[in-house]
Tab-separated table of C-alpha atoms in Angstrom:
chain	number	residue	atom	x	y	z
A	1	MET	CA	42.452	-58.296	178.442
A	2	LEU	CA	39.622	-55.901	179.387
A	3	LEU	CA	36.408	-55.844	177.344
A	4	VAL	CA	34.795	-52.249	177.659
A	5	THR	CA	31.510	-51.172	175.905
A	6	THR	CA	30.684	-47.493	175.646
A	7	TRP	CA	27.945	-45.577	173.857
A	8	PHE	CA	29.824	-45.622	170.558
A	9	GLY	CA	31.292	-49.137	170.479
A	10	ALA	CA	33.016	-52.179	172.264
A	11	PHE	CA	36.755	-52.395	172.813
A	12	LEU	CA	39.429	-54.793	173.828
A	13	VAL	CA	41.979	-53.026	175.987
A	14	ASP	CA	45.374	-54.255	177.104
A	15	GLY	CA	47.035	-51.947	179.531
A	16	LYS	CA	47.001	-48.540	178.043
A	17	ASP	CA	46.317	-49.612	174.390
A	18	VAL	CA	43.233	-50.601	172.554
A	19	GLN	CA	43.992	-54.003	170.856
A	20	ASP	CA	40.715	-54.346	168.917
A	21	SER	CA	37.372	-52.590	168.541
A	22	ARG	CA	33.947	-52.789	167.036
A	23	LEU	CA	32.326	-49.318	166.544
A	24	PHE	CA	28.607	-48.778	166.368
A	25	PRO	CA	27.124	-47.390	163.122
A	26	LYS	CA	27.057	-43.690	163.027
A	27	ASP	CA	23.332	-43.655	163.109
A	28	ALA	CA	21.267	-42.380	166.024
A	29	ARG	CA	18.555	-45.003	165.734
A	30	GLU	CA	21.177	-47.849	165.659
A	31	ILE	CA	22.970	-46.473	168.585
A	32	ALA	CA	19.769	-46.149	170.515
A	33	HIS	CA	18.827	-49.593	169.601
A	34	ARG	CA	22.153	-51.011	171.116
A	35	LEU	CA	21.701	-48.890	174.260
A	36	ARG	CA	18.282	-50.271	174.853
A	37	GLN	CA	19.719	-53.835	174.518
A	38	MET	CA	22.391	-52.910	177.104
A	39	GLU	CA	19.615	-51.647	179.550
A	40	LYS	CA	17.686	-54.904	179.071
A	41	GLY	CA	20.989	-56.996	179.930
A	42	GLU	CA	21.425	-58.408	176.539
A	43	LEU	CA	24.824	-59.053	174.877
A	44	LEU	CA	25.523	-57.081	171.784
A	45	ASP	CA	26.837	-58.705	168.510
A	46	GLU	CA	30.029	-56.361	168.758
A	47	GLU	CA	30.683	-57.763	172.244
A	48	LYS	CA	30.210	-61.458	171.035
A	49	ALA	CA	32.596	-60.885	168.272
A	50	LEU	CA	35.322	-59.385	170.418
A	51	ALA	CA	34.750	-62.222	173.040
A	52	ALA	CA	35.544	-64.781	170.342
A	53	CYS	CA	39.240	-63.953	170.249
A	54	GLY	CA	39.836	-66.808	172.664
A	55	LYS	CA	41.767	-64.842	175.312
A	56	LYS	CA	40.934	-64.504	178.939
A	57	LEU	CA	38.729	-61.529	179.506
A	58	ASP	CA	37.843	-59.050	182.268
A	59	VAL	CA	34.686	-56.853	182.059
A	60	LEU	CA	33.558	-53.649	183.693
A	61	ASP	CA	29.864	-54.330	183.403
A	62	GLY	CA	28.052	-56.825	185.374
A	63	ARG	CA	25.782	-57.477	182.291
A	64	LEU	CA	28.902	-59.176	180.772
A	65	ARG	CA	29.793	-61.438	183.599
A	66	ALA	CA	29.173	-64.438	181.446
A	67	LEU	CA	32.293	-63.331	179.327
A	68	GLY	CA	34.707	-62.657	182.190
A	69	ALA	CA	35.396	-61.460	185.674
A	70	VAL	CA	33.972	-58.188	186.711
A	71	VAL	CA	36.623	-55.447	187.710
A	72	ASP	CA	36.668	-51.855	188.471
A	73	GLY	CA	38.086	-48.930	186.735
A	74	ARG	CA	37.637	-47.325	183.223
A	75	PRO	CA	40.898	-47.467	181.227
A	76	PRO	CA	42.326	-44.119	180.293
A	77	ALA	CA	42.979	-45.479	176.706
A	78	LEU	CA	39.257	-44.686	175.957
A	79	ASP	CA	39.491	-41.005	176.810
A	80	GLY	CA	38.706	-38.766	173.830
A	81	LEU	CA	38.313	-41.850	171.585
A	82	ALA	CA	34.690	-40.798	170.599
A	83	ALA	CA	35.852	-37.580	169.035
A	84	LYS	CA	38.565	-39.246	167.242
A	85	SER	CA	36.324	-41.864	165.771
A	86	GLY	CA	33.803	-39.171	164.569
A	87	PHE	CA	31.242	-39.621	167.229
A	88	THR	CA	29.908	-36.240	168.370
A	89	PRO	CA	27.927	-35.154	171.431
A	90	ALA	CA	25.093	-34.195	169.044
A	91	LEU	CA	24.843	-37.753	167.703
A	92	LEU	CA	24.602	-39.045	171.336
A	93	HIS	CA	21.960	-36.550	172.146
A	94	GLU	CA	20.034	-37.595	169.141
A	95	ALA	CA	20.508	-41.286	170.110
A	96	THR	CA	19.108	-40.666	173.640
A	97	MET	CA	16.061	-38.895	172.250
A	98	PHE	CA	15.229	-41.907	170.077
A	99	MET	CA	15.924	-44.177	173.152
A	100	GLY	CA	13.336	-42.113	175.220
A	101	ARG	CA	10.770	-42.502	172.589
A	102	GLU	CA	11.433	-46.229	172.293
A	103	LYS	CA	10.821	-46.408	176.025
A	104	LEU	CA	7.616	-44.696	175.989
A	105	GLY	CA	6.435	-47.095	173.361
A	106	GLU	CA	7.216	-50.035	175.622
A	107	LEU	CA	5.173	-49.027	178.813
A	108	GLY	CA	3.515	-52.261	180.172
A	109	PRO	CA	-0.086	-52.896	180.890
A	110	ASP	CA	0.329	-52.110	184.521
A	111	ARG	CA	0.485	-48.457	183.636
A	112	PHE	CA	-2.946	-48.647	182.033
A	113	ILE	CA	-4.150	-50.406	185.262
A	114	VAL	CA	-2.713	-47.605	187.409
A	115	GLN	CA	-4.785	-45.035	185.403
A	116	ALA	CA	-7.834	-47.232	185.366
A	117	ILE	CA	-7.951	-47.718	189.181
A	118	ALA	CA	-7.446	-43.971	189.655
A	119	GLY	CA	-10.441	-43.368	187.148
A	120	LEU	CA	-12.419	-45.880	189.169
A	121	ASP	CA	-11.707	-44.065	192.464
A	122	GLU	CA	-12.854	-40.781	190.713
A	123	LEU	CA	-15.987	-42.499	189.317
A	124	THR	CA	-16.960	-43.919	192.822
A	125	LYS	CA	-16.669	-40.576	194.435
A	126	THR	CA	-18.565	-38.823	191.780
A	127	SER	CA	-21.420	-41.404	191.591
A	128	ASN	CA	-21.588	-41.173	195.574
A	129	LEU	CA	-22.027	-37.445	195.504
A	130	LEU	CA	-24.628	-37.436	192.687
A	131	THR	CA	-26.606	-40.370	194.298
A	132	GLU	CA	-26.646	-38.485	197.689
A	133	ARG	CA	-28.054	-35.438	195.823
A	134	LEU	CA	-30.673	-37.602	194.104
A	135	THR	CA	-31.757	-39.037	197.371
A	136	GLU	CA	-32.224	-35.668	199.026
A	137	TRP	CA	-33.964	-34.340	195.945
A	138	TYR	CA	-36.307	-37.102	195.369
A	139	GLY	CA	-36.938	-37.384	199.115
A	140	LEU	CA	-38.981	-34.241	198.930
A	141	HIS	CA	-41.402	-35.942	196.478
A	142	PHE	CA	-41.369	-39.548	197.730
A	143	PRO	CA	-39.566	-39.686	201.164
A	144	GLU	CA	-41.005	-43.119	201.933
A	145	LEU	CA	-39.350	-44.825	199.070
A	146	VAL	CA	-35.932	-43.331	199.751
A	147	GLU	CA	-36.101	-44.997	203.155
A	148	THR	CA	-37.042	-48.423	201.899
A	149	VAL	CA	-34.852	-49.173	198.778
A	150	THR	CA	-31.160	-49.096	198.271
A	151	GLN	CA	-29.557	-46.103	196.388
A	152	LYS	CA	-28.978	-48.172	193.253
A	153	GLU	CA	-32.657	-49.242	193.219
A	154	LEU	CA	-33.748	-45.598	193.851
A	155	VAL	CA	-31.636	-44.358	190.849
A	156	ASP	CA	-33.113	-47.061	188.560
A	157	LEU	CA	-36.779	-46.297	189.613
A	158	VAL	CA	-36.529	-42.497	189.268
A	159	ALA	CA	-34.744	-42.926	185.918
A	160	ARG	CA	-37.554	-45.206	184.528
A	161	PHE	CA	-40.786	-43.865	186.055
A	162	GLY	CA	-40.002	-40.492	187.438
A	163	ARG	CA	-43.133	-39.613	189.613
A	164	ARG	CA	-44.249	-41.719	192.495
A	165	ASP	CA	-47.548	-42.721	190.693
A	166	GLY	CA	-45.450	-44.588	188.144
A	167	ILE	CA	-43.255	-46.275	190.732
A	168	GLN	CA	-46.217	-47.418	192.731
A	169	LYS	CA	-48.120	-48.469	189.522
A	170	GLU	CA	-45.471	-50.008	187.331
A	171	GLY	CA	-42.527	-50.376	189.720
A	172	GLY	CA	-44.464	-52.555	192.221
A	173	LYS	CA	-43.783	-50.063	195.193
A	174	ALA	CA	-47.243	-49.604	196.717
A	175	ILE	CA	-46.176	-47.223	199.382
A	176	GLU	CA	-48.418	-44.384	200.464
A	177	SER	CA	-46.691	-41.183	200.422
A	178	PHE	CA	-47.157	-37.700	201.967
A	179	GLY	CA	-44.496	-35.943	199.806
A	180	THR	CA	-44.608	-32.836	197.672
A	181	PRO	CA	-46.193	-33.354	194.105
A	182	LEU	CA	-43.854	-32.873	191.112
A	183	SER	CA	-44.601	-30.729	188.133
A	184	ASP	CA	-43.734	-31.897	184.548
A	185	GLU	CA	-40.589	-29.832	184.582
A	186	ASP	CA	-39.528	-31.118	187.944
A	187	GLU	CA	-39.996	-34.690	186.775
A	188	LEU	CA	-37.916	-34.156	183.568
A	189	ALA	CA	-34.984	-32.705	185.685
A	190	LEU	CA	-35.061	-35.566	188.183
A	191	LYS	CA	-35.217	-38.240	185.439
A	192	ALA	CA	-32.268	-36.638	183.723
A	193	TRP	CA	-30.299	-36.533	186.853
A	194	ALA	CA	-31.128	-40.178	187.693
A	195	SER	CA	-30.191	-41.119	184.158
A	196	LEU	CA	-26.950	-39.574	184.511
A	197	VAL	CA	-26.179	-41.343	187.787
A	198	ARG	CA	-27.326	-44.654	186.345
A	199	ALA	CA	-24.938	-44.259	183.335
A	200	LEU	CA	-22.064	-43.558	185.818
A	201	LEU	CA	-22.830	-46.635	187.860
A	202	GLN	CA	-22.824	-48.707	184.692
A	203	THR	CA	-19.565	-47.247	183.681
A	204	GLN	CA	-18.056	-48.067	187.125
A	205	THR	CA	-19.219	-51.553	186.891
A	206	GLU	CA	-17.650	-52.134	183.498
A	207	LEU	CA	-14.475	-50.409	184.620
A	208	GLU	CA	-14.260	-52.800	187.672
A	209	GLY	CA	-14.744	-55.640	185.270
A	210	TYR	CA	-11.884	-54.347	183.037
A	211	VAL	CA	-9.569	-53.889	186.031
A	212	THR	CA	-10.359	-57.357	187.398
A	213	ARG	CA	-9.634	-59.123	184.018
A	214	ARG	CA	-6.467	-57.256	183.342
A	215	MET	CA	-5.123	-57.958	186.921
A	216	GLU	CA	-5.904	-61.541	186.679
A	217	GLN	CA	-3.866	-61.682	183.390
A	218	LEU	CA	-0.938	-59.447	184.752
A	219	ALA	CA	-0.749	-60.754	188.360
A	220	PRO	CA	-2.767	-63.904	188.698
A	221	ASN	CA	-1.235	-65.062	192.003
A	222	LEU	CA	-1.642	-61.773	193.744
A	223	SER	CA	-5.214	-61.243	192.388
A	224	SER	CA	-6.028	-64.648	193.762
A	225	VAL	CA	-4.586	-63.986	197.277
A	226	VAL	CA	-5.902	-60.465	197.869
A	227	GLY	CA	-8.512	-59.973	195.143
A	228	PRO	CA	-8.093	-58.234	191.775
A	229	LEU	CA	-9.215	-54.848	192.904
A	230	LEU	CA	-7.201	-54.630	195.898
A	231	ALA	CA	-4.275	-55.979	193.939
A	232	ALA	CA	-4.731	-53.197	191.428
A	233	ARG	CA	-4.729	-50.532	194.309
A	234	LEU	CA	-1.453	-51.981	195.639
A	235	LEU	CA	-0.061	-51.750	192.078
A	236	SER	CA	-1.061	-48.182	191.792
A	237	LEU	CA	0.631	-47.180	194.912
A	238	THR	CA	3.958	-48.555	193.639
A	239	GLY	CA	3.513	-47.551	189.872
A	240	SER	CA	4.478	-50.979	188.303
A	241	ILE	CA	4.290	-54.654	188.865
A	242	GLU	CA	8.129	-54.900	188.954
A	243	ARG	CA	8.366	-52.392	191.844
A	244	LEU	CA	5.575	-54.117	193.689
A	245	GLY	CA	7.291	-57.481	193.365
A	246	ARG	CA	10.677	-55.930	194.788
A	247	LEU	CA	8.829	-54.596	197.990
A	248	PRO	CA	9.456	-56.352	201.543
A	249	ALA	CA	6.518	-57.471	203.348
A	250	SER	CA	6.822	-54.786	205.943
A	251	THR	CA	6.477	-52.096	203.226
A	252	MET	CA	3.705	-54.092	201.521
A	253	GLN	CA	1.754	-54.082	204.828
A	254	LEU	CA	1.802	-50.221	205.198
A	255	LEU	CA	1.303	-49.229	201.632
A	256	GLY	CA	-1.289	-46.415	201.724
A	257	ALA	CA	-0.505	-45.477	205.313
A	258	GLU	CA	2.291	-43.293	204.655
A	259	LYS	CA	0.827	-40.208	206.284
A	260	ALA	CA	-0.018	-42.085	209.531
A	261	LEU	CA	3.513	-43.668	209.575
A	262	PHE	CA	4.985	-40.209	209.105
A	263	GLN	CA	2.864	-38.800	211.942
A	264	PHE	CA	3.870	-41.550	214.293
A	265	MET	CA	7.624	-41.010	213.560
A	266	MET	CA	7.250	-37.279	214.121
A	267	GLU	CA	4.766	-37.183	216.951
A	268	GLY	CA	4.749	-40.553	218.636
A	269	GLY	CA	1.604	-42.439	219.448
A	270	ARG	CA	0.509	-45.755	218.019
A	271	PRO	CA	2.118	-46.836	214.773
A	272	PRO	CA	-0.168	-47.875	211.958
A	273	LYS	CA	-0.782	-51.511	211.468
A	274	HIS	CA	-2.049	-51.637	207.856
A	275	GLY	CA	-2.679	-49.475	204.918
A	276	VAL	CA	-5.056	-50.482	202.013
A	277	LEU	CA	-4.889	-54.055	202.993
A	278	PHE	CA	-7.531	-53.087	205.557
A	279	GLN	CA	-10.072	-53.322	202.710
A	280	HIS	CA	-9.455	-57.054	202.688
A	281	PRO	CA	-12.261	-58.746	204.370
A	282	LEU	CA	-9.863	-60.917	206.486
A	283	ILE	CA	-8.655	-57.666	208.210
A	284	HIS	CA	-11.734	-55.356	208.466
A	285	ARG	CA	-13.968	-58.111	209.745
A	286	ALA	CA	-11.499	-59.458	212.343
A	287	PRO	CA	-11.444	-58.170	216.013
A	288	PRO	CA	-9.338	-55.182	216.374
A	289	TRP	CA	-6.478	-56.930	218.499
A	290	GLN	CA	-6.107	-59.467	215.596
A	291	ARG	CA	-5.794	-57.107	212.747
A	292	GLY	CA	-2.204	-56.164	213.066
A	293	LYS	CA	-1.197	-59.909	213.028
A	294	ILE	CA	-3.499	-60.791	210.161
A	295	ALA	CA	-2.271	-57.687	208.139
A	296	ARG	CA	1.410	-59.001	208.699
A	297	ALA	CA	0.415	-62.447	207.456
A	298	LEU	CA	-1.491	-61.210	204.516
A	299	ALA	CA	1.151	-58.782	203.629
A	300	ALA	CA	3.659	-61.681	203.590
A	301	ALA	CA	1.429	-63.699	201.474
A	302	ALA	CA	0.838	-60.793	199.028
A	303	THR	CA	4.559	-60.069	198.791
A	304	LEU	CA	5.395	-63.725	197.921
A	305	ALA	CA	2.539	-63.800	195.225
A	306	ALA	CA	3.833	-60.428	193.741
A	307	ARG	CA	7.196	-61.827	193.436
A	308	VAL	CA	6.050	-64.869	191.671
A	309	ASP	CA	4.056	-62.863	189.227
A	310	THR	CA	7.048	-60.668	188.577
A	311	PHE	CA	9.901	-63.136	188.440
A	312	GLY	CA	8.555	-66.677	188.591
A	313	LYS	CA	5.486	-66.634	186.132
A	314	ARG	CA	4.114	-69.820	187.966
A	315	ASP	CA	0.809	-70.639	189.454
A	316	LEU	CA	1.320	-70.798	193.218
A	317	ALA	CA	-1.771	-69.135	194.357
A	318	GLU	CA	-3.332	-72.352	195.975
A	319	THR	CA	-0.184	-73.003	197.882
A	320	ILE	CA	0.196	-69.532	199.069
A	321	ARG	CA	-3.512	-69.204	200.188
A	322	ALA	CA	-3.122	-72.637	201.978
A	323	ASN	CA	-0.250	-71.311	203.994
A	324	LEU	CA	-2.058	-68.109	204.705
A	325	GLN	CA	-5.023	-70.123	206.048
A	326	LYS	CA	-2.763	-71.828	208.523
A	327	LYS	CA	-1.397	-68.691	209.946
A	328	LEU	CA	-4.911	-67.234	210.304
A	329	GLU	CA	-6.087	-70.307	212.101
A	330	ARG	CA	-3.177	-70.081	214.458
A	331	ILE	CA	-3.790	-66.209	215.110
A	332	GLN	CA	-7.300	-66.902	215.713
A	333	LYS	CA	-6.572	-69.777	218.073
A	334	GLU	CA	-3.706	-68.031	220.021
A	335	HIS	CA	-5.430	-64.601	220.143
A	336	SER	CA	-9.067	-65.439	220.581
A	337	LEU	CA	-9.533	-63.117	223.580
A	338	PRO	CA	-8.473	-59.474	223.763
A	339	PRO	CA	-5.186	-58.690	225.644
A	340	ALA	CA	-5.528	-57.579	229.207
A	341	ARG	CA	-4.668	-53.908	229.537
A	342	ARG	CA	-1.770	-53.147	231.591
A	343	THR	CA	-1.874	-49.912	233.586
A	344	GLU	CA	0.760	-50.290	236.124
A	345	GLY	CA	4.182	-49.067	234.892
A	346	ARG	CA	2.782	-47.903	231.613
A	347	PRO	CA	4.716	-45.216	229.940
A	348	GLN	CA	2.740	-41.828	229.823
A	349	GLY	CA	3.313	-41.536	225.997
A	350	ARG	CA	5.991	-41.772	223.447
A	351	ARG	CA	8.554	-39.360	222.956
A	352	THR	CA	8.405	-37.322	219.761
A	353	PHE	CA	11.128	-37.179	217.153
A	354	ASP	CA	12.220	-33.830	218.373
A	355	GLN	CA	12.412	-35.023	221.949
A	356	LYS	CA	14.523	-37.974	221.080
A	357	ARG	CA	16.836	-35.788	218.988
A	358	SER	CA	17.027	-33.274	222.014
A	359	GLY	CA	17.989	-36.211	224.284
A	360	ARG	CA	20.523	-37.413	222.032
A	361	ARG	CA	22.277	-34.077	221.781
A	362	GLN	CA	22.254	-33.700	225.607
A	363	GLY	CA	23.944	-37.043	225.795
A	364	ARG	CA	26.678	-35.963	223.558
A	365	ARG	CA	27.251	-32.888	225.658
């Protein structure tokens, strides 16, 4: 006996005949609800009722493997049965529309993090541009201050005091200056610009805090291993935490380096060793000859952490970090010195993709 579920009902088929059936209600919302249950891998009440017949069952859908052995082949007995039962294509269309709306309403928090990290990048780029403009602009009036304070301090001082007299008197910066004096109108313009930049920097800080908190909730293991902001960037490159959890370590290592990888495949040269993982201090602070090996170890740890966050829901961050630390110590010990450069017998260059393809064609001839 074969248990088959379609979009309009569940059926027990014996050979060419339908022995029993449980049709879905002829309501688009009810059909959409059952289709969503099937997508999530859940058993329908109609399927449970048919499975209670006590007979040995075979099933077509792997979702139903708990009810019987999975086999191939749709029985011809179901052909045209939808129309005979009063289920029209218009009803199926309406049900799929409700199903799509229901899916949109179930988007997870990872989609918000993807948008937030994109917004954070745009804020960072914008604030850097505006800060550079303020530095050049205010440098005409007080060039000595520009060279002695950080950009963030400069933004705050200009927004609060404006002219260098106020900064020297109330800001505690007793620096003699030979800059050009400011008119009242110039001062108002500079203070307005600095206030705008200060507001952007404050928003950037708040958004970083939001991304950090959300990532620590959504992916605590990955956030602990690579840091919340870098974990959010990895998430944004894949689109969801589930996709990130399914990646192999080799793909995790090169996320963000797709252009360099494609260029290597087409033109030859050196392959990329890392993508956005380079932002991690373990990699960008390491000697160049160790970075590839450290990136591989970090990617393996990040992959394991992402899988635990996606499927395991356990706290294994301390164990993962401890294993990563052992690998790092071994890498630093075994590769403490740069490798000796070999010049004798060294190939003149890698063949490009077109050259390799041309060689294969000549071989076939």
